[in-house]
Tab-separated table of C-alpha atoms in Angstrom:
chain	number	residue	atom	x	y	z
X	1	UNK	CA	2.585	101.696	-114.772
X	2	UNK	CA	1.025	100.400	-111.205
X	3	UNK	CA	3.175	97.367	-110.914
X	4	UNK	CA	0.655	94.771	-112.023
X	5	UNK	CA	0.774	92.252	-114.548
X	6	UNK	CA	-2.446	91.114	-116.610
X	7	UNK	CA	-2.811	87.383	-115.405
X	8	UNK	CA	-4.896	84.596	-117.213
X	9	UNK	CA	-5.425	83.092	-113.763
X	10	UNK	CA	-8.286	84.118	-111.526
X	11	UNK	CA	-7.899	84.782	-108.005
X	12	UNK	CA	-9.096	82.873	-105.285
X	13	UNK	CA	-12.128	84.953	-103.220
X	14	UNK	CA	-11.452	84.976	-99.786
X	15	UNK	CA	-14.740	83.528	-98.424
X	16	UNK	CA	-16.719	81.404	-101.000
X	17	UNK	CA	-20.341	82.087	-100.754
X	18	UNK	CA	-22.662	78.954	-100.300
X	19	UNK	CA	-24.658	78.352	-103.314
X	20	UNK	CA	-28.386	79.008	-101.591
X	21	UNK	CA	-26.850	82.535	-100.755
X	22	UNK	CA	-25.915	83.057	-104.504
X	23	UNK	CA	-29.293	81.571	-106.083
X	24	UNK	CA	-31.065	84.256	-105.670
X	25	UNK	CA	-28.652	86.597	-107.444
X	26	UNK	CA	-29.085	85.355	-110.826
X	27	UNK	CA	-30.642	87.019	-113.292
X	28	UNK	CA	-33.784	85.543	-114.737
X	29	UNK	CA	-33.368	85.489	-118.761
X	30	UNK	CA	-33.645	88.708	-120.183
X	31	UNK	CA	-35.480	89.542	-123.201
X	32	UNK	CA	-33.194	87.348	-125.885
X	33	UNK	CA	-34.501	84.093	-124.692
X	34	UNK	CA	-31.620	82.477	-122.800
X	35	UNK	CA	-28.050	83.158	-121.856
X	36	UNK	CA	-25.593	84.060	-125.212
X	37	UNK	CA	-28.702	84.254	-127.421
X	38	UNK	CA	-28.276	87.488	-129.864
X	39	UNK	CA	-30.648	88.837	-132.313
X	40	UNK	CA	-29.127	86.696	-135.321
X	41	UNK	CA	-28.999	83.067	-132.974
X	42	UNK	CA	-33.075	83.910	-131.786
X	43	UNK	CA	-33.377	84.678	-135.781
X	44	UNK	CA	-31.736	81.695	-137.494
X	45	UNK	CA	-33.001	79.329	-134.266
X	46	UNK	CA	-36.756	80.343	-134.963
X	47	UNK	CA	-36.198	79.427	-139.069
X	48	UNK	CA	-34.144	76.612	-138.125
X	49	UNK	CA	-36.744	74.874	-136.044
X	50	UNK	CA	-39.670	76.253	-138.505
X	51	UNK	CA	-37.928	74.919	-141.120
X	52	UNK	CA	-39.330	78.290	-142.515
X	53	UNK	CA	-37.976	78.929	-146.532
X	54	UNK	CA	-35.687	81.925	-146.455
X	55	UNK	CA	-34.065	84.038	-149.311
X	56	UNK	CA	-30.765	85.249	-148.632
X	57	UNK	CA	-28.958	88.571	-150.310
X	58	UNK	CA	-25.424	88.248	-150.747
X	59	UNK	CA	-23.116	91.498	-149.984
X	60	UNK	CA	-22.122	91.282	-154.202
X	61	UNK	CA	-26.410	90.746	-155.188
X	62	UNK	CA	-26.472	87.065	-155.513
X	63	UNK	CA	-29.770	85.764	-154.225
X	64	UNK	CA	-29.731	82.435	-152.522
X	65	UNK	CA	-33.052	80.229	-151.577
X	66	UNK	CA	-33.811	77.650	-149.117
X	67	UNK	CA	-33.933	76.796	-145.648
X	68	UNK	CA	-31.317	77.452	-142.859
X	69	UNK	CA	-30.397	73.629	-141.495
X	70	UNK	CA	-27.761	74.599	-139.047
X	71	UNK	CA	-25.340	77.831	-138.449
X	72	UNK	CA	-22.782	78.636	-136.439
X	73	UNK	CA	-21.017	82.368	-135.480
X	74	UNK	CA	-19.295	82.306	-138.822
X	75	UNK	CA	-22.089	80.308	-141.040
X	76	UNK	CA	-24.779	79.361	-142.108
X	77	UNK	CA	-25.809	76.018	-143.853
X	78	UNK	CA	-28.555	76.507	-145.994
X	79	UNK	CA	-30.340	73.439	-148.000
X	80	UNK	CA	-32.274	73.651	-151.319
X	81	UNK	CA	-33.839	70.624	-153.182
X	82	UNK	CA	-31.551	68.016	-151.493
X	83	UNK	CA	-28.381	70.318	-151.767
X	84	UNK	CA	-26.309	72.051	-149.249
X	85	UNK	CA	-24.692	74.954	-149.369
X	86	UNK	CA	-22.008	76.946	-146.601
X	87	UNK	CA	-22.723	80.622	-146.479
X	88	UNK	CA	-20.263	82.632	-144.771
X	89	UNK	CA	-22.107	85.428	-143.044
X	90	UNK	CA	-19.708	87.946	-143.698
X	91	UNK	CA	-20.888	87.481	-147.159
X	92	UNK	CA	-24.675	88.227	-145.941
X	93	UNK	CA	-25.947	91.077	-146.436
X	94	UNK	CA	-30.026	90.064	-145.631
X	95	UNK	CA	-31.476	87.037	-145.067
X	96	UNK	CA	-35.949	87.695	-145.619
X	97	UNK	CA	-38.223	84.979	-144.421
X	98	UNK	CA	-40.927	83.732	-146.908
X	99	UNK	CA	-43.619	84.432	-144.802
X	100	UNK	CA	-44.449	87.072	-142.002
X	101	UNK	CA	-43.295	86.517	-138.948
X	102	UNK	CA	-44.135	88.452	-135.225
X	103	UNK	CA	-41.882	90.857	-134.311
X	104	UNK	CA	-42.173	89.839	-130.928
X	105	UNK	CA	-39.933	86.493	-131.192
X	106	UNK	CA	-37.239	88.762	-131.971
X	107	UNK	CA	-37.310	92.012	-129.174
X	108	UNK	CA	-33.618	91.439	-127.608
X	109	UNK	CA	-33.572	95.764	-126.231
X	110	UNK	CA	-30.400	95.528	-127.905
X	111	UNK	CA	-29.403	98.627	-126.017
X	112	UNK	CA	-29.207	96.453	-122.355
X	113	UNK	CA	-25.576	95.239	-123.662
X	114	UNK	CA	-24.251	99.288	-123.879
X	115	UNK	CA	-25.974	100.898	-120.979
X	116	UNK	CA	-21.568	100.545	-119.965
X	117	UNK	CA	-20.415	103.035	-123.263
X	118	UNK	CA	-23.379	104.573	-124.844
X	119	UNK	CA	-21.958	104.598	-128.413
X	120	UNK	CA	-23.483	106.883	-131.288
X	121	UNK	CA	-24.953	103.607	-132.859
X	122	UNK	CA	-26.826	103.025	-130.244
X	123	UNK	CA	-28.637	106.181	-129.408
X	124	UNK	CA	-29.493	106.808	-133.219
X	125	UNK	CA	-30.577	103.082	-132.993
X	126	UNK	CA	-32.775	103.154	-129.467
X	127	UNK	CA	-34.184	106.204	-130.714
X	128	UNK	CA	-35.381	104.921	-134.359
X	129	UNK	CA	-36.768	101.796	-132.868
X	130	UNK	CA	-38.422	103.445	-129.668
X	131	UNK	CA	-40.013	106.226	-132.103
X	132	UNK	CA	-41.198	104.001	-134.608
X	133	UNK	CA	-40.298	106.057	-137.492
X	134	UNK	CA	-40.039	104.557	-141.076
X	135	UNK	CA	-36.164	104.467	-141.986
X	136	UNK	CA	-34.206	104.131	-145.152
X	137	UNK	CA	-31.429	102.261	-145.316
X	138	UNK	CA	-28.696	101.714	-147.856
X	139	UNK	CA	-26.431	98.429	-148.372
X	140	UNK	CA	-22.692	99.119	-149.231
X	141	UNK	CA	-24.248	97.742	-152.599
X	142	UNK	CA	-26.183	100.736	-153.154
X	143	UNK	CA	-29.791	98.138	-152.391
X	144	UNK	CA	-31.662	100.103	-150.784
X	145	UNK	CA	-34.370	98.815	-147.693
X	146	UNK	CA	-37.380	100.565	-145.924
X	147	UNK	CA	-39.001	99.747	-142.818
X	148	UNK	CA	-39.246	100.230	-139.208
X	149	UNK	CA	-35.934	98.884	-136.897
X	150	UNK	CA	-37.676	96.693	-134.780
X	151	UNK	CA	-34.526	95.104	-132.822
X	152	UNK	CA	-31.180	95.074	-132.896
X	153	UNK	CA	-27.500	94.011	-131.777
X	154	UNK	CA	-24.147	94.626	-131.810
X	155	UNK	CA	-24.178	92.611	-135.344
X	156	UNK	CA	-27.263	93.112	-136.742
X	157	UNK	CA	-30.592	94.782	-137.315
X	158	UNK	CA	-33.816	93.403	-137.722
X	159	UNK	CA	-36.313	95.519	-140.216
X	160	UNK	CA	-39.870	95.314	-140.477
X	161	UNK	CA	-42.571	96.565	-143.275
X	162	UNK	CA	-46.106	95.108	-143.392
X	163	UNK	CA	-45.879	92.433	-141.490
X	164	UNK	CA	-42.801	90.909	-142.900
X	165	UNK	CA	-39.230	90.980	-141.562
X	166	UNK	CA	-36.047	90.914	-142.573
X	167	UNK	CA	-32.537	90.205	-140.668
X	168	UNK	CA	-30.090	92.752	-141.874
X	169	UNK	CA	-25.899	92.402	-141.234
X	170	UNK	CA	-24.398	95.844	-140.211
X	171	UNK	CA	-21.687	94.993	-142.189
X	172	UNK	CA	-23.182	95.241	-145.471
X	173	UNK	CA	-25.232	98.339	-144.129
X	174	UNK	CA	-23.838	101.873	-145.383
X	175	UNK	CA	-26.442	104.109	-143.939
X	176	UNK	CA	-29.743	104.636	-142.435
X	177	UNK	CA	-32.051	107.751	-142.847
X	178	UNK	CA	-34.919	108.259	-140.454
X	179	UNK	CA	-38.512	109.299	-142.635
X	180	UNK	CA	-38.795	112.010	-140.093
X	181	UNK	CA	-37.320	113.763	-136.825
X	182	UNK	CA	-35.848	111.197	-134.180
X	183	UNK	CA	-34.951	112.631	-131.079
X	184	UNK	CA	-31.573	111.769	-130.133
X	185	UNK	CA	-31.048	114.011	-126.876
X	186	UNK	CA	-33.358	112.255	-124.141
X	187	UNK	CA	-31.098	109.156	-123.774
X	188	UNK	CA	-27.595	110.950	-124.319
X	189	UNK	CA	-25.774	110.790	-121.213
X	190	UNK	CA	-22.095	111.449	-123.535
X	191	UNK	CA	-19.561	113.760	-122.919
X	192	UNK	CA	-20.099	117.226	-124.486
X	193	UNK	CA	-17.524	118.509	-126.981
Protein backbone atom coordinates (compact mmCIF):
# COMPACT_ATOMS: atom_id res chain seq x y z
CA UNK A 1 0.00 0.00 0.00
CA UNK A 2 1.50 3.75 -0.72
CA UNK A 3 -0.60 5.51 1.81
CA UNK A 4 -3.19 6.99 -0.52
CA UNK A 5 -6.75 6.83 -0.55
CA UNK A 6 -8.88 6.81 -3.92
CA UNK A 7 -10.81 10.23 -3.59
CA UNK A 8 -14.02 11.24 -5.61
CA UNK A 9 -12.78 14.82 -5.31
CA UNK A 10 -10.43 16.36 -7.83
CA UNK A 11 -7.57 18.35 -6.89
CA UNK A 12 -7.11 21.83 -7.33
CA UNK A 13 -4.08 22.58 -10.18
CA UNK A 14 -1.77 24.88 -8.90
CA UNK A 15 -1.82 27.53 -11.68
CA UNK A 16 -5.06 27.53 -13.81
CA UNK A 17 -4.28 28.04 -17.39
CA UNK A 18 -6.21 30.95 -19.18
CA UNK A 19 -8.63 29.63 -21.59
CA UNK A 20 -6.87 31.23 -25.00
CA UNK A 21 -3.75 29.15 -23.79
CA UNK A 22 -5.92 25.92 -23.62
CA UNK A 23 -7.98 26.52 -27.02
CA UNK A 24 -5.67 25.41 -29.01
CA UNK A 25 -5.22 22.06 -27.27
CA UNK A 26 -8.40 20.56 -28.14
CA UNK A 27 -8.79 18.03 -30.32
CA UNK A 28 -10.76 18.66 -33.46
CA UNK A 29 -13.53 15.73 -33.77
CA UNK A 30 -12.11 12.64 -34.70
CA UNK A 31 -13.47 10.32 -37.14
CA UNK A 32 -16.97 9.36 -35.12
CA UNK A 33 -18.53 12.66 -35.78
CA UNK A 34 -18.53 14.46 -32.42
CA UNK A 35 -17.50 13.91 -28.85
CA UNK A 36 -19.18 10.38 -27.18
CA UNK A 37 -20.43 9.35 -30.63
CA UNK A 38 -19.71 5.36 -31.06
CA UNK A 39 -20.30 3.23 -33.99
CA UNK A 40 -23.95 2.17 -32.78
CA UNK A 41 -25.04 6.23 -31.78
CA UNK A 42 -23.50 7.40 -35.64
CA UNK A 43 -25.62 4.10 -36.76
CA UNK A 44 -29.02 4.50 -35.09
CA UNK A 45 -28.55 8.66 -35.45
CA UNK A 46 -28.16 8.30 -39.37
CA UNK A 47 -31.62 5.85 -39.45
CA UNK A 48 -33.12 7.95 -36.92
CA UNK A 49 -32.92 11.16 -38.87
CA UNK A 50 -33.47 9.12 -42.34
CA UNK A 51 -36.28 7.76 -40.95
CA UNK A 52 -34.69 4.82 -42.99
CA UNK A 53 -36.97 1.23 -42.47
CA UNK A 54 -34.78 -1.20 -40.60
CA UNK A 55 -35.20 -5.00 -39.79
CA UNK A 56 -33.95 -6.04 -36.60
CA UNK A 57 -32.70 -9.84 -35.56
CA UNK A 58 -33.34 -10.70 -32.15
CA UNK A 59 -30.50 -12.82 -30.17
CA UNK A 60 -33.54 -15.91 -29.93
CA UNK A 61 -34.46 -15.32 -34.23
CA UNK A 62 -37.40 -13.10 -33.89
CA UNK A 63 -37.38 -10.60 -36.71
CA UNK A 64 -38.69 -7.17 -35.95
CA UNK A 65 -39.57 -4.31 -38.74
CA UNK A 66 -39.79 -0.67 -38.72
CA UNK A 67 -38.07 2.40 -38.10
CA UNK A 68 -35.79 3.39 -35.13
CA UNK A 69 -37.71 6.71 -33.50
CA UNK A 70 -35.42 7.24 -30.61
CA UNK A 71 -32.71 4.99 -28.54
CA UNK A 72 -30.84 5.34 -25.79
CA UNK A 73 -27.50 3.16 -24.36
CA UNK A 74 -29.85 0.44 -23.27
CA UNK A 75 -32.74 0.79 -26.15
CA UNK A 76 -34.07 1.24 -28.85
CA UNK A 77 -37.68 2.44 -29.75
CA UNK A 78 -38.68 1.18 -32.88
CA UNK A 79 -42.24 2.17 -34.60
CA UNK A 80 -44.27 0.07 -37.11
CA UNK A 81 -47.71 1.09 -38.60
CA UNK A 82 -48.56 3.54 -35.74
CA UNK A 83 -47.15 1.12 -32.98
CA UNK A 84 -44.24 1.32 -30.72
CA UNK A 85 -42.23 -1.05 -29.53
CA UNK A 86 -38.97 -0.97 -26.66
CA UNK A 87 -36.16 -3.17 -27.79
CA UNK A 88 -33.60 -3.82 -25.33
CA UNK A 89 -30.32 -4.04 -27.17
CA UNK A 90 -28.98 -6.70 -25.26
CA UNK A 91 -31.62 -8.61 -26.98
CA UNK A 92 -30.13 -7.41 -30.55
CA UNK A 93 -28.33 -9.39 -32.23
CA UNK A 94 -28.40 -7.25 -35.94
CA UNK A 95 -30.21 -4.52 -36.88
CA UNK A 96 -29.96 -4.38 -41.42
CA UNK A 97 -31.08 -1.22 -43.08
CA UNK A 98 -33.60 -1.59 -46.02
CA UNK A 99 -31.57 0.04 -48.35
CA UNK A 100 -27.71 0.47 -48.98
CA UNK A 101 -26.10 2.77 -47.24
CA UNK A 102 -22.13 4.33 -47.62
CA UNK A 103 -19.81 2.90 -45.56
CA UNK A 104 -18.27 6.06 -45.11
CA UNK A 105 -20.98 7.60 -42.55
CA UNK A 106 -19.92 4.95 -40.35
CA UNK A 107 -15.63 4.81 -40.32
CA UNK A 108 -15.11 5.51 -36.36
CA UNK A 109 -10.99 3.61 -36.60
CA UNK A 110 -12.40 1.88 -33.78
CA UNK A 111 -8.87 0.95 -32.86
CA UNK A 112 -8.00 4.97 -31.73
CA UNK A 113 -9.89 4.06 -28.27
CA UNK A 114 -7.10 0.92 -27.53
CA UNK A 115 -3.90 2.30 -28.88
CA UNK A 116 -3.61 2.30 -24.36
CA UNK A 117 -4.04 -1.96 -24.14
CA UNK A 118 -3.88 -3.47 -27.51
CA UNK A 119 -6.31 -6.35 -26.77
CA UNK A 120 -6.53 -9.59 -29.06
CA UNK A 121 -9.95 -8.22 -30.37
CA UNK A 122 -8.56 -5.55 -31.66
CA UNK A 123 -5.61 -6.66 -33.66
CA UNK A 124 -7.70 -9.61 -35.27
CA UNK A 125 -10.26 -6.74 -35.82
CA UNK A 126 -7.76 -3.79 -37.33
CA UNK A 127 -6.31 -6.40 -39.31
CA UNK A 128 -9.68 -7.89 -40.98
CA UNK A 129 -10.93 -4.45 -41.67
CA UNK A 130 -7.50 -2.90 -42.92
CA UNK A 131 -7.05 -6.14 -45.26
CA UNK A 132 -10.34 -6.20 -46.59
CA UNK A 133 -10.80 -9.82 -46.49
CA UNK A 134 -14.34 -11.44 -46.70
CA UNK A 135 -15.14 -12.88 -43.07
CA UNK A 136 -17.58 -15.34 -41.69
CA UNK A 137 -19.16 -14.82 -38.77
CA UNK A 138 -21.36 -16.87 -36.50
CA UNK A 139 -24.20 -15.55 -33.97
CA UNK A 140 -24.39 -17.43 -30.57
CA UNK A 141 -27.63 -18.59 -32.52
CA UNK A 142 -25.74 -20.55 -34.88
CA UNK A 143 -27.02 -17.50 -37.94
CA UNK A 144 -24.43 -17.25 -39.72
CA UNK A 145 -23.21 -13.59 -41.64
CA UNK A 146 -20.64 -12.84 -44.48
CA UNK A 147 -19.09 -9.72 -45.40
CA UNK A 148 -16.29 -7.40 -45.04
CA UNK A 149 -15.82 -5.58 -41.23
CA UNK A 150 -15.95 -2.23 -42.27
CA UNK A 151 -15.90 -0.46 -38.64
CA UNK A 152 -16.08 -1.22 -35.39
CA UNK A 153 -16.22 -0.51 -31.47
CA UNK A 154 -15.89 -1.67 -28.28
CA UNK A 155 -19.76 -2.86 -28.69
CA UNK A 156 -20.24 -3.52 -32.02
CA UNK A 157 -19.29 -4.31 -35.58
CA UNK A 158 -20.49 -2.99 -38.63
CA UNK A 159 -20.53 -5.63 -41.78
CA UNK A 160 -20.75 -4.91 -45.27
CA UNK A 161 -21.63 -7.15 -48.56
CA UNK A 162 -22.68 -5.50 -51.85
CA UNK A 163 -23.37 -2.41 -50.95
CA UNK A 164 -25.54 -3.08 -48.02
CA UNK A 165 -24.70 -2.95 -44.30
CA UNK A 166 -25.53 -4.32 -41.37
CA UNK A 167 -24.87 -3.25 -37.51
CA UNK A 168 -23.88 -6.33 -35.66
CA UNK A 169 -23.84 -6.56 -31.41
CA UNK A 170 -20.66 -8.44 -30.19
CA UNK A 171 -22.70 -9.88 -27.80
CA UNK A 172 -24.69 -12.06 -29.88
CA UNK A 173 -21.44 -12.71 -32.03
CA UNK A 174 -19.72 -16.26 -31.33
CA UNK A 175 -17.02 -16.15 -33.89
CA UNK A 176 -15.51 -14.71 -36.91
CA UNK A 177 -13.43 -16.57 -39.62
CA UNK A 178 -11.35 -14.57 -42.05
CA UNK A 179 -11.94 -16.04 -46.08
CA UNK A 180 -8.22 -15.96 -46.23
CA UNK A 181 -4.77 -15.11 -44.42
CA UNK A 182 -4.92 -11.83 -42.19
CA UNK A 183 -1.79 -10.76 -40.93
CA UNK A 184 -1.89 -10.25 -37.36
CA UNK A 185 1.94 -9.52 -36.54
CA UNK A 186 2.56 -5.90 -38.08
CA UNK A 187 0.46 -4.07 -35.42
CA UNK A 188 1.30 -6.41 -32.32
CA UNK A 189 3.23 -4.48 -29.97
CA UNK A 190 2.03 -7.38 -26.88
CA UNK A 191 4.07 -9.02 -24.58
CA UNK A 192 5.59 -12.33 -25.82
CA UNK A 193 4.77 -15.53 -23.92
Amino acid sequence: MTGKTLTARPKAKADPVPAAETAPAVATPGPTGGKGQNLQDLFLNHLRKNKTPVTMFLVKGVKLQGIVTWFDNFSILLRRDGQSQLVYKHAISTIMPGQQLSVAHFQTGGEENAKKARLLQEVFLSSVRDSGVQVTMFLVNGVMLQGKVASYDLFCMLLEREGYVQLAYKHAVSTIQPAGHVDLTGDWDGEET
